[in-house]
Coordinates of C-alpha atoms in Angstrom, one line a residue:
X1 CA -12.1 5.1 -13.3
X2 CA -10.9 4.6 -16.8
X3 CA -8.7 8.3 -16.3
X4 CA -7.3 6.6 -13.1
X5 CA -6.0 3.4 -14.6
X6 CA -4.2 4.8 -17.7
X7 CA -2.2 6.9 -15.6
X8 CA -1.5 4.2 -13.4
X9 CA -1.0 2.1 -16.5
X10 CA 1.6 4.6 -17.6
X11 CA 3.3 4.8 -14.0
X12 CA 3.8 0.6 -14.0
X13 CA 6.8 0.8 -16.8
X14 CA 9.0 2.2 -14.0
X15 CA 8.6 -1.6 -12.7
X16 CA 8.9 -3.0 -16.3
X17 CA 13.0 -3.6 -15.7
X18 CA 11.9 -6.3 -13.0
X19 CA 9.9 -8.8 -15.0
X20 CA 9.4 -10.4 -18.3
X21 CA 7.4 -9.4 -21.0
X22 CA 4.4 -11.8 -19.9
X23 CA 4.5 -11.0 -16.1
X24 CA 3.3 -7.6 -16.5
X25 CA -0.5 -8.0 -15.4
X26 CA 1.3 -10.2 -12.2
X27 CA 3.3 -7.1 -11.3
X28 CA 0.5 -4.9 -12.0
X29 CA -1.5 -6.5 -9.8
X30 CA 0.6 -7.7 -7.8
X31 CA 2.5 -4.1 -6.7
X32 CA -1.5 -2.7 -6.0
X33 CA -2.0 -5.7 -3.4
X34 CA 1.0 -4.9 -1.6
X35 CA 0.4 -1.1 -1.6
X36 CA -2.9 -1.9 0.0
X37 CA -1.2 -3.9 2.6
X38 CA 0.4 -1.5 3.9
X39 CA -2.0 0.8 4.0
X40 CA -4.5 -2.1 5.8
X41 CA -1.7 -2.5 8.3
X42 CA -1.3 1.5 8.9
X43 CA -5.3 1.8 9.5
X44 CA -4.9 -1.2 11.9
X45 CA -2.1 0.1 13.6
X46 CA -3.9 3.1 14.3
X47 CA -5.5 4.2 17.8
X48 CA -7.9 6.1 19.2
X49 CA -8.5 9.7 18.0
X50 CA -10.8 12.3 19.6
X51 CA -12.9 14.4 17.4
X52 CA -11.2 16.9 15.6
X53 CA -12.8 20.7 16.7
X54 CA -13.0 22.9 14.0
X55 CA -14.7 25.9 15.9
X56 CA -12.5 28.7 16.6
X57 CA -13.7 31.7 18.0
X58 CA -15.6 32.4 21.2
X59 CA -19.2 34.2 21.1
X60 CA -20.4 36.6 23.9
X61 CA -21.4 33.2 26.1
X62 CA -18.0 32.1 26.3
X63 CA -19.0 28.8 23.5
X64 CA -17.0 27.9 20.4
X65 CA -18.6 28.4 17.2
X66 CA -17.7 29.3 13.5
X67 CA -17.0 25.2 12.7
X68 CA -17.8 22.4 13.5
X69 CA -16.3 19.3 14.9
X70 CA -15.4 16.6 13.2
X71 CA -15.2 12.8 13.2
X72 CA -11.6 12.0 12.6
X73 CA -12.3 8.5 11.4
X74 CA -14.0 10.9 8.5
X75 CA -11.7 13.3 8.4
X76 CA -9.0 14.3 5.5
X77 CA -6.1 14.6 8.3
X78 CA -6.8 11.1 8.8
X79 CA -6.6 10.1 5.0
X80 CA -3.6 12.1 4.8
X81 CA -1.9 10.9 7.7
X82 CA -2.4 7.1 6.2
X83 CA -1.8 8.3 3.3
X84 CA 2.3 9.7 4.0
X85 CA 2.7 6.5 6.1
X86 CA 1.8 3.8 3.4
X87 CA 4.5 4.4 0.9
X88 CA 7.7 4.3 2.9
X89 CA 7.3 1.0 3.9
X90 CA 7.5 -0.4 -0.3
X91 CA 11.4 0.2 0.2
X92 CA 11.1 -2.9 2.0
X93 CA 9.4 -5.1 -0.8
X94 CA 10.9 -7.4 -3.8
X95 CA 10.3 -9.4 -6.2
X96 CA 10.1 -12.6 -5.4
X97 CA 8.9 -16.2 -7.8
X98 CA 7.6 -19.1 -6.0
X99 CA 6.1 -21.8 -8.4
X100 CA 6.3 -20.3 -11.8
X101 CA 4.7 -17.3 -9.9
X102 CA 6.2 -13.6 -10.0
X103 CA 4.8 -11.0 -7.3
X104 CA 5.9 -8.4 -4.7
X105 CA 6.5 -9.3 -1.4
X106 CA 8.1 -8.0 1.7
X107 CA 11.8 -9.4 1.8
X108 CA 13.6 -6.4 3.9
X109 CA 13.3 -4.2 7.0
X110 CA 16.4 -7.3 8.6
X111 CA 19.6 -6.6 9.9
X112 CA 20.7 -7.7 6.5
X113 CA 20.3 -10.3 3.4
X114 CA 18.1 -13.8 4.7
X115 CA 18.4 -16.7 3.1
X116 CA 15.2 -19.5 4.1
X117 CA 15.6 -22.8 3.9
X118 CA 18.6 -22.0 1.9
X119 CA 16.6 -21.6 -1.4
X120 CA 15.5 -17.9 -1.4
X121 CA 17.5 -14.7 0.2
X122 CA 15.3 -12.0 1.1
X123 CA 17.4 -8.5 1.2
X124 CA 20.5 -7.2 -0.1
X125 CA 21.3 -5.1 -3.4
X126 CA 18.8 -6.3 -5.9
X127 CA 15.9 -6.0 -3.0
X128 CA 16.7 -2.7 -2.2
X129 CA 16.7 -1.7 -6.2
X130 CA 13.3 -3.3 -6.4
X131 CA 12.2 -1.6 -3.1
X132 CA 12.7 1.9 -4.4
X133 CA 11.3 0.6 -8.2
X134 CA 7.9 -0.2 -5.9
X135 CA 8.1 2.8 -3.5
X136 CA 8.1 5.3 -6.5
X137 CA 5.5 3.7 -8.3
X138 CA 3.3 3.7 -4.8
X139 CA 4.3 7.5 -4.6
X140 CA 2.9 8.3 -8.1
X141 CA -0.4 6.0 -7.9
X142 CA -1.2 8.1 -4.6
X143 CA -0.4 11.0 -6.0
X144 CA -2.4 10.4 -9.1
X145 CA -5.2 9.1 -7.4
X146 CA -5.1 11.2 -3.6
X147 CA -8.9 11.8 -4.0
X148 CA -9.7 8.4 -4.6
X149 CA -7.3 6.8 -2.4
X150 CA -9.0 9.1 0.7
X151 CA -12.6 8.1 -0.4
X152 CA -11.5 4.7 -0.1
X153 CA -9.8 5.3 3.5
X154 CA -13.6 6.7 4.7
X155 CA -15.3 4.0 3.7
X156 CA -12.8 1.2 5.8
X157 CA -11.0 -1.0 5.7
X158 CA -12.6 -3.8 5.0
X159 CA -12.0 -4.5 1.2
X160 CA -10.2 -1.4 0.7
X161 CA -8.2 -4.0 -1.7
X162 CA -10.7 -4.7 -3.8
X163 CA -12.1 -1.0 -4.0
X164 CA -8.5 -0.1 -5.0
X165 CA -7.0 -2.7 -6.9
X166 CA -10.0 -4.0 -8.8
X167 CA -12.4 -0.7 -9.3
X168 CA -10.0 2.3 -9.1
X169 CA -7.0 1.3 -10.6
X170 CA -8.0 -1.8 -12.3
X171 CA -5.1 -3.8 -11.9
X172 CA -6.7 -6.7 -10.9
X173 CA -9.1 -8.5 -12.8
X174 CA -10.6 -10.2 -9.7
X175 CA -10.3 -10.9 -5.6
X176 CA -9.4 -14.8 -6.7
X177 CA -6.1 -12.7 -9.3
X178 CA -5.1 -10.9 -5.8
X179 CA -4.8 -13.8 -3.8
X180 CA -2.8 -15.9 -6.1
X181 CA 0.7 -14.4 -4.9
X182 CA 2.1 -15.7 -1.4
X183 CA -0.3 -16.0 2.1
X184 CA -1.8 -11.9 2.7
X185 CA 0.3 -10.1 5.1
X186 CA 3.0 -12.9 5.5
X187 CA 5.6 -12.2 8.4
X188 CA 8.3 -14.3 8.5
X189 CA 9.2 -15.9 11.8
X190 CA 13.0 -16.0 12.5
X191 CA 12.9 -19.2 14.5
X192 CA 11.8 -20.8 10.6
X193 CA 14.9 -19.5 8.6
X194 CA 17.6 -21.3 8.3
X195 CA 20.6 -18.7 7.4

């Protein structure tokens, strides 16, 4: 656990230019819970999967055998499929301050820069700077941590964020630290933002 976190450690300066000198545990934190978002979201997007057959060659009875077959809610195609979808989406993710508060939070994937209630725009230049800031450090941490991250995938979903964010990587000091940023898995409705 402790190998895992100091490379992750080392891998969160790449987000350093976005915040102050006293909001790095936020960030910290705050870039693992959005990470694990995503990946919550592309496990619950998923459908259904048959088994996956492993056996490939025919005996003298005509049956399949040298393998096995294989759950693929168990399986490493599984882990890896989540795996390559969970990153992409951090392009769409900024950083945001909302009552002395700093944390990532999704602000693109519009037509272009939102402004809400005329107080906060979500999108544009810095966003998409900050996007790719986030989406590199999500590529690294998996990379770092692939094992881990797939372990965590076959054991479920629920409280993948605290397996994560609290035990692998320690970037959280507790479940109460991740909740603190804005509502989980906010969506913004566009009948609320006044452009």
């Amino acid at each position: 656990s402790t190998f895992f976190s100091m490379g992750v450690r080392f891998q969160i300066f790449a987000l350093l230019p976005l915040l102050c000198r006293g909001d790095v545990r936020q960030a910290r934190c705050s870039a693992c819970v959005a990470i694990t978002d995503e990946l919550v979201g592309a496990i619950s997007r998923e459908g259904e999967h048959m088994d996956i057959d492993l056996r490939g060659r025919l005996n003298s009875k005509g049956e399949l055998e040298g393998g096995k077959v294989t759950k693929y809610a168990f399986s490493e195609l599984r882990a890896i499929e989540l795996l390559e979808a969970m990153c992409p989406p951090m392009m769409n993710y900024g950083f945001l301050e909302q009552e002395g508060r700093k944390y990532f939070q999704k602000v693109g994937g519009f037509d272009g820069p939102v402004t809400i209630s005329g107080t906060m725009t979500l999108g544009g230049p810095q966003s998409q700077a900050e996007g790719q800031e986030v989406r590199n450090y999500c590529d690294r941490v998996v990379e770092e941590n692939e094992e881990a991250f797939t372990e965590a995938i076959r054991q479920g979903a629920e409280g993948i964020d605290k397996r994560i964010c609290i035990d692998l990587l320690e970037e959280c000091s507790s479940v109460e630290e991740m909740d603190m940023g804005p509502p989980r898995q906010a969506m913004l409705d566009a009948k609320k933002i006044d452009c």
